[in-house]
GROMACS .gro file of C-alpha atoms in nm:
model
  286
    1MET     CA    1   9.607  15.042   6.691
    2ALA     CA    2   9.647  14.666   6.599
    3ALA     CA    3   9.901  14.624   6.816
    4ILE     CA    4   9.748  14.776   7.093
    5SER     CA    5   9.438  14.558   7.034
    6THR     CA    6   9.651  14.243   6.992
    7ARG     CA    7   9.835  14.316   7.342
    8GLN     CA    8   9.524  14.395   7.523
    9ARG     CA    9   9.344  14.061   7.355
   10PHE     CA   10   9.689  13.865   7.487
   11GLY     CA   11   9.660  14.025   7.833
   12ALA     CA   12   9.284  13.927   7.926
   13ARG     CA   13   9.387  13.572   7.788
   14SER     CA   14   9.689  13.549   8.061
   15THR     CA   15   9.429  13.768   8.292
   16ALA     CA   16   9.166  13.460   8.243
   17ALA     CA   17   9.463  13.153   8.270
   18ARG     CA   18   9.589  13.341   8.584
   19ILE     CA   19   9.260  13.305   8.747
   20GLY     CA   20   9.171  12.972   8.616
   21VAL     CA   21   9.504  12.868   8.755
   22TRP     CA   22   9.448  13.010   9.098
   23SER     CA   23   9.095  12.874   9.130
   24GLY     CA   24   9.202  12.509   9.064
   25LEU     CA   25   9.450  12.567   9.325
   26ALA     CA   26   9.197  12.668   9.543
   27VAL     CA   27   8.957  12.412   9.458
   28ILE     CA   28   9.277  12.141   9.526
   29THR     CA   29   9.358  12.288   9.829
   30VAL     CA   30   9.017  12.305  10.005
   31TRP     CA   31   8.967  11.944   9.904
   32THR     CA   32   9.271  11.846  10.057
   33LEU     CA   33   9.240  12.026  10.375
   34ALA     CA   34   8.885  11.973  10.405
   35PRO     CA   35   8.922  11.589  10.560
   36ILE     CA   36   9.179  11.733  10.790
   37ALA     CA   37   8.988  12.011  10.926
   38VAL     CA   38   8.656  11.767  11.016
   39MET     CA   39   8.931  11.552  11.167
   40VAL     CA   40   9.057  11.821  11.418
   41PHE     CA   41   8.754  11.984  11.503
   42THR     CA   42   8.571  11.663  11.564
   43SER     CA   43   8.854  11.576  11.810
   44PHE     CA   44   8.767  11.843  12.002
   45LYS     CA   45   8.355  11.794  12.011
   46PRO     CA   46   8.221  11.596  12.291
   47SER     CA   47   8.071  11.229  12.216
   48GLY     CA   48   7.685  11.358  12.170
   49GLU     CA   49   7.765  11.637  11.950
   50ILE     CA   50   7.951  11.458  11.688
   51PHE     CA   51   7.641  11.285  11.515
   52GLN     CA   52   7.427  11.544  11.589
   53ILE     CA   53   7.154  11.668  11.298
   54PRO     CA   54   7.237  11.878  11.120
   55PRO     CA   55   7.638  11.854  11.154
   56THR     CA   56   7.843  12.132  11.237
   57LEU     CA   57   8.196  12.204  11.153
   58LEU     CA   58   8.280  12.350  11.489
   59PRO     CA   59   8.192  12.221  11.823
   60SER     CA   60   7.964  12.440  11.997
   61ASP     CA   61   8.140  12.296  12.310
   62TRP     CA   62   8.493  12.262  12.307
   63THR     CA   63   8.642  11.985  12.494
   64LEU     CA   64   8.949  11.803  12.580
   65GLU     CA   65   8.795  11.495  12.677
   66ASN     CA   66   8.874  11.298  12.393
   67TYR     CA   67   9.265  11.374  12.420
   68VAL     CA   68   9.278  11.259  12.792
   69SER     CA   69   9.098  10.951  12.700
   70VAL     CA   70   9.403  10.886  12.442
   71PHE     CA   71   9.654  10.937  12.711
   72THR     CA   72   9.493  10.771  13.006
   73THR     CA   73   9.269  10.477  12.881
   74SER     CA   74   9.421  10.369  12.560
   75SER     CA   75   9.770  10.207  12.483
   76MET     CA   76   9.840  10.472  12.264
   77PRO     CA   77  10.121  10.668  12.428
   78GLN     CA   78  10.335  10.351  12.408
   79ALA     CA   79  10.219  10.287  12.054
   80LEU     CA   80  10.384  10.660  11.971
   81ARG     CA   81  10.683  10.549  12.184
   82ASN     CA   82  10.715  10.237  11.932
   83SER     CA   83  10.645  10.419  11.611
   84VAL     CA   84  10.938  10.648  11.697
   85VAL     CA   85  11.173  10.373  11.768
   86VAL     CA   86  11.043  10.205  11.479
   87GLY     CA   87  11.088  10.498  11.218
   88LEU     CA   88  11.404  10.575  11.342
   89LEU     CA   89  11.574  10.254  11.300
   90VAL     CA   90  11.422  10.221  10.971
   91ALA     CA   91  11.565  10.534  10.878
   92LEU     CA   92  11.923  10.443  11.025
   93MET     CA   93  11.917  10.129  10.865
   94THR     CA   94  11.779  10.240  10.532
   95LEU     CA   95  11.989  10.525  10.471
   96THR     CA   96  12.323  10.259  10.575
   97LEU     CA   97  12.220  10.009  10.342
   98GLY     CA   98  12.067  10.262  10.077
   99THR     CA   99  12.369  10.498  10.066
  100SER     CA  100  12.604  10.184  10.026
  101ALA     CA  101  12.417  10.046   9.743
  102GLY     CA  102  12.347  10.363   9.584
  103TYR     CA  103  12.712  10.454   9.594
  104ALA     CA  104  12.824  10.116   9.413
  105LEU     CA  105  12.547  10.145   9.153
  106ALA     CA  106  12.662  10.533   9.093
  107ARG     CA  107  13.010  10.474   9.098
  108ILE     CA  108  13.159  10.136   9.019
  109SER     CA  109  13.137   9.983   8.678
  110PHE     CA  110  13.017   9.636   8.711
  111ARG     CA  111  12.867   9.360   8.431
  112GLY     CA  112  12.486   9.374   8.539
  113ALA     CA  113  12.513   9.715   8.687
  114ARG     CA  114  12.215   9.818   8.525
  115SER     CA  115  12.009   9.517   8.583
  116ILE     CA  116  12.065   9.501   8.935
  117SER     CA  117  11.940   9.862   8.958
  118LEU     CA  118  11.582   9.778   8.779
  119PHE     CA  119  11.600   9.459   8.998
  120ILE     CA  120  11.593   9.678   9.276
  121LEU     CA  121  11.283   9.870   9.188
  122LEU     CA  122  11.068   9.555   9.149
  123GLY     CA  123  11.050   9.553   9.500
  124GLN     CA  124  10.808   9.862   9.452
  125MET     CA  125  10.599   9.722   9.199
  126VAL     CA  126  10.539   9.374   9.407
  127PRO     CA  127  10.217   9.425   9.637
  128LEU     CA  128  10.262   9.381   9.989
  129THR     CA  129  10.005   9.166  10.072
  130VAL     CA  130  10.202   8.903   9.838
  131LEU     CA  131  10.518   8.920  10.065
  132LEU     CA  132  10.352   8.878  10.396
  133LEU     CA  133  10.376   8.534  10.436
  134ALA     CA  134  10.729   8.506  10.338
  135LEU     CA  135  10.809   8.845  10.551
  136PHE     CA  136  10.630   8.666  10.870
  137ARG     CA  137  10.800   8.379  10.864
  138MET     CA  138  11.156   8.518  10.803
  139ILE     CA  139  11.135   8.769  11.112
  140ASN     CA  140  10.974   8.476  11.285
  141ALA     CA  141  11.310   8.248  11.186
  142LEU     CA  142  11.516   8.501  11.314
  143GLY     CA  143  11.339   8.555  11.655
  144PHE     CA  144  11.213   8.920  11.611
  145ASN     CA  145  10.854   8.809  11.586
  146ASP     CA  146  10.634   9.059  11.815
  147THR     CA  147  10.912   9.322  11.874
  148VAL     CA  148  10.996   9.685  11.703
  149VAL     CA  149  11.302   9.539  11.561
  150GLY     CA  150  11.112   9.303  11.370
  151VAL     CA  151  10.861   9.575  11.238
  152ALA     CA  152  11.161   9.797  11.114
  153MET     CA  153  11.336   9.512  10.950
  154ALA     CA  154  11.003   9.446  10.788
  155HIS     CA  155  10.969   9.808  10.668
  156LEU     CA  156  11.310   9.810  10.492
  157VAL     CA  157  11.081   9.618  10.202
  158ILE     CA  158  10.893   9.936  10.139
  159THR     CA  159  11.161  10.194  10.190
  160LEU     CA  160  11.506  10.042  10.083
  161PRO     CA  161  11.420  10.004   9.696
  162LEU     CA  162  11.307  10.382   9.615
  163VAL     CA  163  11.570  10.511   9.869
  164THR     CA  164  11.859  10.347   9.672
  165TRP     CA  165  11.767  10.486   9.357
  166MET     CA  166  11.701  10.835   9.526
  167ILE     CA  167  12.064  10.836   9.660
  168ARG     CA  168  12.202  10.673   9.345
  169ASN     CA  169  12.071  10.962   9.158
  170GLN     CA  170  12.212  11.220   9.397
  171ILE     CA  171  12.561  11.084   9.380
  172ALA     CA  172  12.550  11.034   9.043
  173ALA     CA  173  12.480  11.409   9.001
  174ILE     CA  174  12.815  11.472   9.187
  175PRO     CA  175  13.098  11.518   8.990
  176TYR     CA  176  13.337  11.240   9.016
  177GLU     CA  177  13.623  11.476   9.013
  178LEU     CA  178  13.579  11.579   9.360
  179GLU     CA  179  13.656  11.233   9.460
  180GLU     CA  180  13.923  11.231   9.216
  181ALA     CA  181  14.091  11.556   9.353
  182ALA     CA  182  14.057  11.401   9.707
  183MET     CA  183  14.229  11.099   9.617
  184VAL     CA  184  14.478  11.284   9.475
  185ASP     CA  185  14.578  11.471   9.789
  186GLY     CA  186  14.595  11.133   9.956
  187CYS     CA  187  14.279  11.047  10.081
  188SER     CA  188  14.153  10.677  10.045
  189ARG     CA  189  13.832  10.618   9.846
  190LEU     CA  190  13.650  10.587  10.177
  191ASP     CA  191  13.777  10.928  10.304
  192ALA     CA  192  13.691  11.089   9.946
  193PHE     CA  193  13.341  10.923   9.999
  194LEU     CA  194  13.287  11.064  10.355
  195TYR     CA  195  13.455  11.414  10.302
  196ALA     CA  196  13.421  11.500   9.966
  197VAL     CA  197  13.058  11.304   9.856
  198LEU     CA  198  12.864  11.259  10.170
  199PRO     CA  199  12.857  11.704  10.275
  200VAL     CA  200  12.744  11.766   9.921
  201ALA     CA  201  12.476  11.458   9.886
  202GLY     CA  202  12.355  11.556  10.259
  203PRO     CA  203  12.036  11.748  10.139
  204GLY     CA  204  11.951  11.405   9.943
  205LEU     CA  205  12.042  11.187  10.223
  206ALA     CA  206  11.789  11.381  10.473
  207ALA     CA  207  11.518  11.370  10.245
  208SER     CA  208  11.564  11.025  10.173
  209GLY     CA  209  11.585  10.935  10.573
  210MET     CA  210  11.264  11.160  10.625
  211PHE     CA  211  11.094  10.982  10.336
  212ALA     CA  212  11.184  10.612  10.509
  213PHE     CA  213  11.064  10.754  10.863
  214LEU     CA  214  10.731  10.852  10.708
  215GLN     CA  215  10.656  10.530  10.514
  216SER     CA  216  10.734  10.343  10.835
  217TRP     CA  217  10.537  10.594  11.045
  218HIS     CA  218  10.187  10.527  10.882
  219GLU     CA  219  10.222  10.187  10.758
  220PHE     CA  220   9.961   9.958  10.912
  221VAL     CA  221   9.978   9.610  10.744
  222LEU     CA  222  10.307   9.437  10.791
  223ALA     CA  223  10.300   9.601  11.164
  224SER     CA  224   9.937   9.453  11.232
  225VAL     CA  225  10.072   9.117  11.151
  226LEU     CA  226  10.407   9.101  11.310
  227THR     CA  227  10.269   9.264  11.644
  228ARG     CA  228  10.042   9.115  11.905
  229SER     CA  229  10.157   9.299  12.235
  230ASP     CA  230  10.101   9.680  12.350
  231GLU     CA  231  10.535   9.654  12.379
  232SER     CA  232  10.547   9.617  12.013
  233ARG     CA  233  10.229   9.759  11.859
  234THR     CA  234  10.255  10.065  11.642
  235ALA     CA  235  10.030  10.397  11.663
  236PRO     CA  236   9.865  10.311  11.292
  237VAL     CA  237   9.746   9.949  11.477
  238ALA     CA  238   9.667  10.108  11.799
  239LEU     CA  239   9.398  10.304  11.634
  240THR     CA  240   9.187   9.995  11.594
  241GLU     CA  241   9.171   9.954  11.982
  242PHE     CA  242   8.883  10.247  11.967
  243ALA     CA  243   8.652  10.050  11.742
  244THR     CA  244   8.455   9.743  11.890
  245GLU     CA  245   8.223   9.515  11.721
  246PHE     CA  246   7.913   9.747  11.761
  247ASP     CA  247   8.039  10.096  11.843
  248VAL     CA  248   8.346  10.320  11.761
  249ASP     CA  249   8.505  10.610  11.948
  250TRP     CA  250   8.505  10.864  11.685
  251GLY     CA  251   8.624  11.127  11.909
  252ALA     CA  252   8.907  10.954  12.046
  253THR     CA  253   9.009  10.810  11.693
  254MET     CA  254   9.007  11.153  11.567
  255ALA     CA  255   9.200  11.286  11.826
  256ALA     CA  256   9.467  11.033  11.830
  257SER     CA  257   9.455  11.065  11.471
  258VAL     CA  258   9.571  11.462  11.546
  259ILE     CA  259   9.804  11.357  11.753
  260LEU     CA  260   9.982  11.126  11.464
  261THR     CA  261   9.952  11.403  11.236
  262VAL     CA  262  10.125  11.679  11.451
  263PRO     CA  263  10.492  11.490  11.462
  264LEU     CA  264  10.476  11.480  11.069
  265VAL     CA  265  10.387  11.848  11.040
  266ILE     CA  266  10.619  11.941  11.276
  267ALA     CA  267  10.927  11.717  11.097
  268PHE     CA  268  10.818  11.851  10.756
  269VAL     CA  269  10.826  12.216  10.855
  270ALA     CA  270  11.168  12.171  11.006
  271LEU     CA  271  11.329  11.949  10.740
  272GLN     CA  272  11.162  12.096  10.434
  273ARG     CA  273  11.466  12.308  10.276
  274TYR     CA  274  11.642  11.972  10.280
  275LEU     CA  275  11.341  11.755  10.163
  276VAL     CA  276  11.301  11.989   9.833
  277ASN     CA  277  11.672  12.048   9.753
  278GLY     CA  278  11.710  11.666   9.776
  279LEU     CA  279  11.445  11.554   9.595
  280THR     CA  280  11.519  11.780   9.319
  281GLY     CA  281  11.899  11.750   9.353
  282GLY     CA  282  11.967  11.444   9.165
  283ALA     CA  283  11.717  11.612   8.837
  284VAL     CA  284  12.007  11.739   8.646
  285LYS     CA  285  12.360  11.567   8.651
  286GLY     CA  286  12.641  11.763   8.641
   0.00000   0.00000   0.00000
């Protein structure tokens, strides 16, 4: 009887714990998704309904007027193209430089390797505003001011330090015996890297590239300082044109925000498996 009573008490505590965990997850989910729901539904409301009292979540008259305005009377289409180009350039440059540096830090032993690794991470600790003037002068001196290439080069400051560490951990988790076996079979070190290491590190590289793209996609401060014209302005900066000195077109702002969010959701769903595997693959060595 005592054993049965103990099991019942344990089962009751376990059930209560599960209820508590699921309740907490439900609260976090609602807290996270509520602003997104407001953004989406507001984008389908006519302007006169957005500020009605009492407020409503669902629009009574659904309209695509805000989306038509975004695509026909604003610079958002050009800005979206600029954001895609900048994001792809950032992902490509970050992977190229980060993979080279990450491989060197993971495989090549030299004096100061640990100090250099820690120094690279300092880039994540410096406030971005501290670097604005220096970055602006550097990009301007290179002749890339007010260009998508200049914005992409500036975004490397945000993406490269952490991506280098992510790739370093990925490569360090791959047994060096794979490269040794390839070199014994006649491969050079470069061939061993290309044919033995890269295929295994593929999920990590995909996760790193996606991380770099996402960081570039929603970056505002650097893009707002380095761009002036519609030919180079990115989407987060273009969002500001819906706000004037005395008014804000909230319907168009919400519609443009939805348009900015949809590509990220599609990319995450398409690459979710690689992202999860890549972020966790370097957690355990061996």
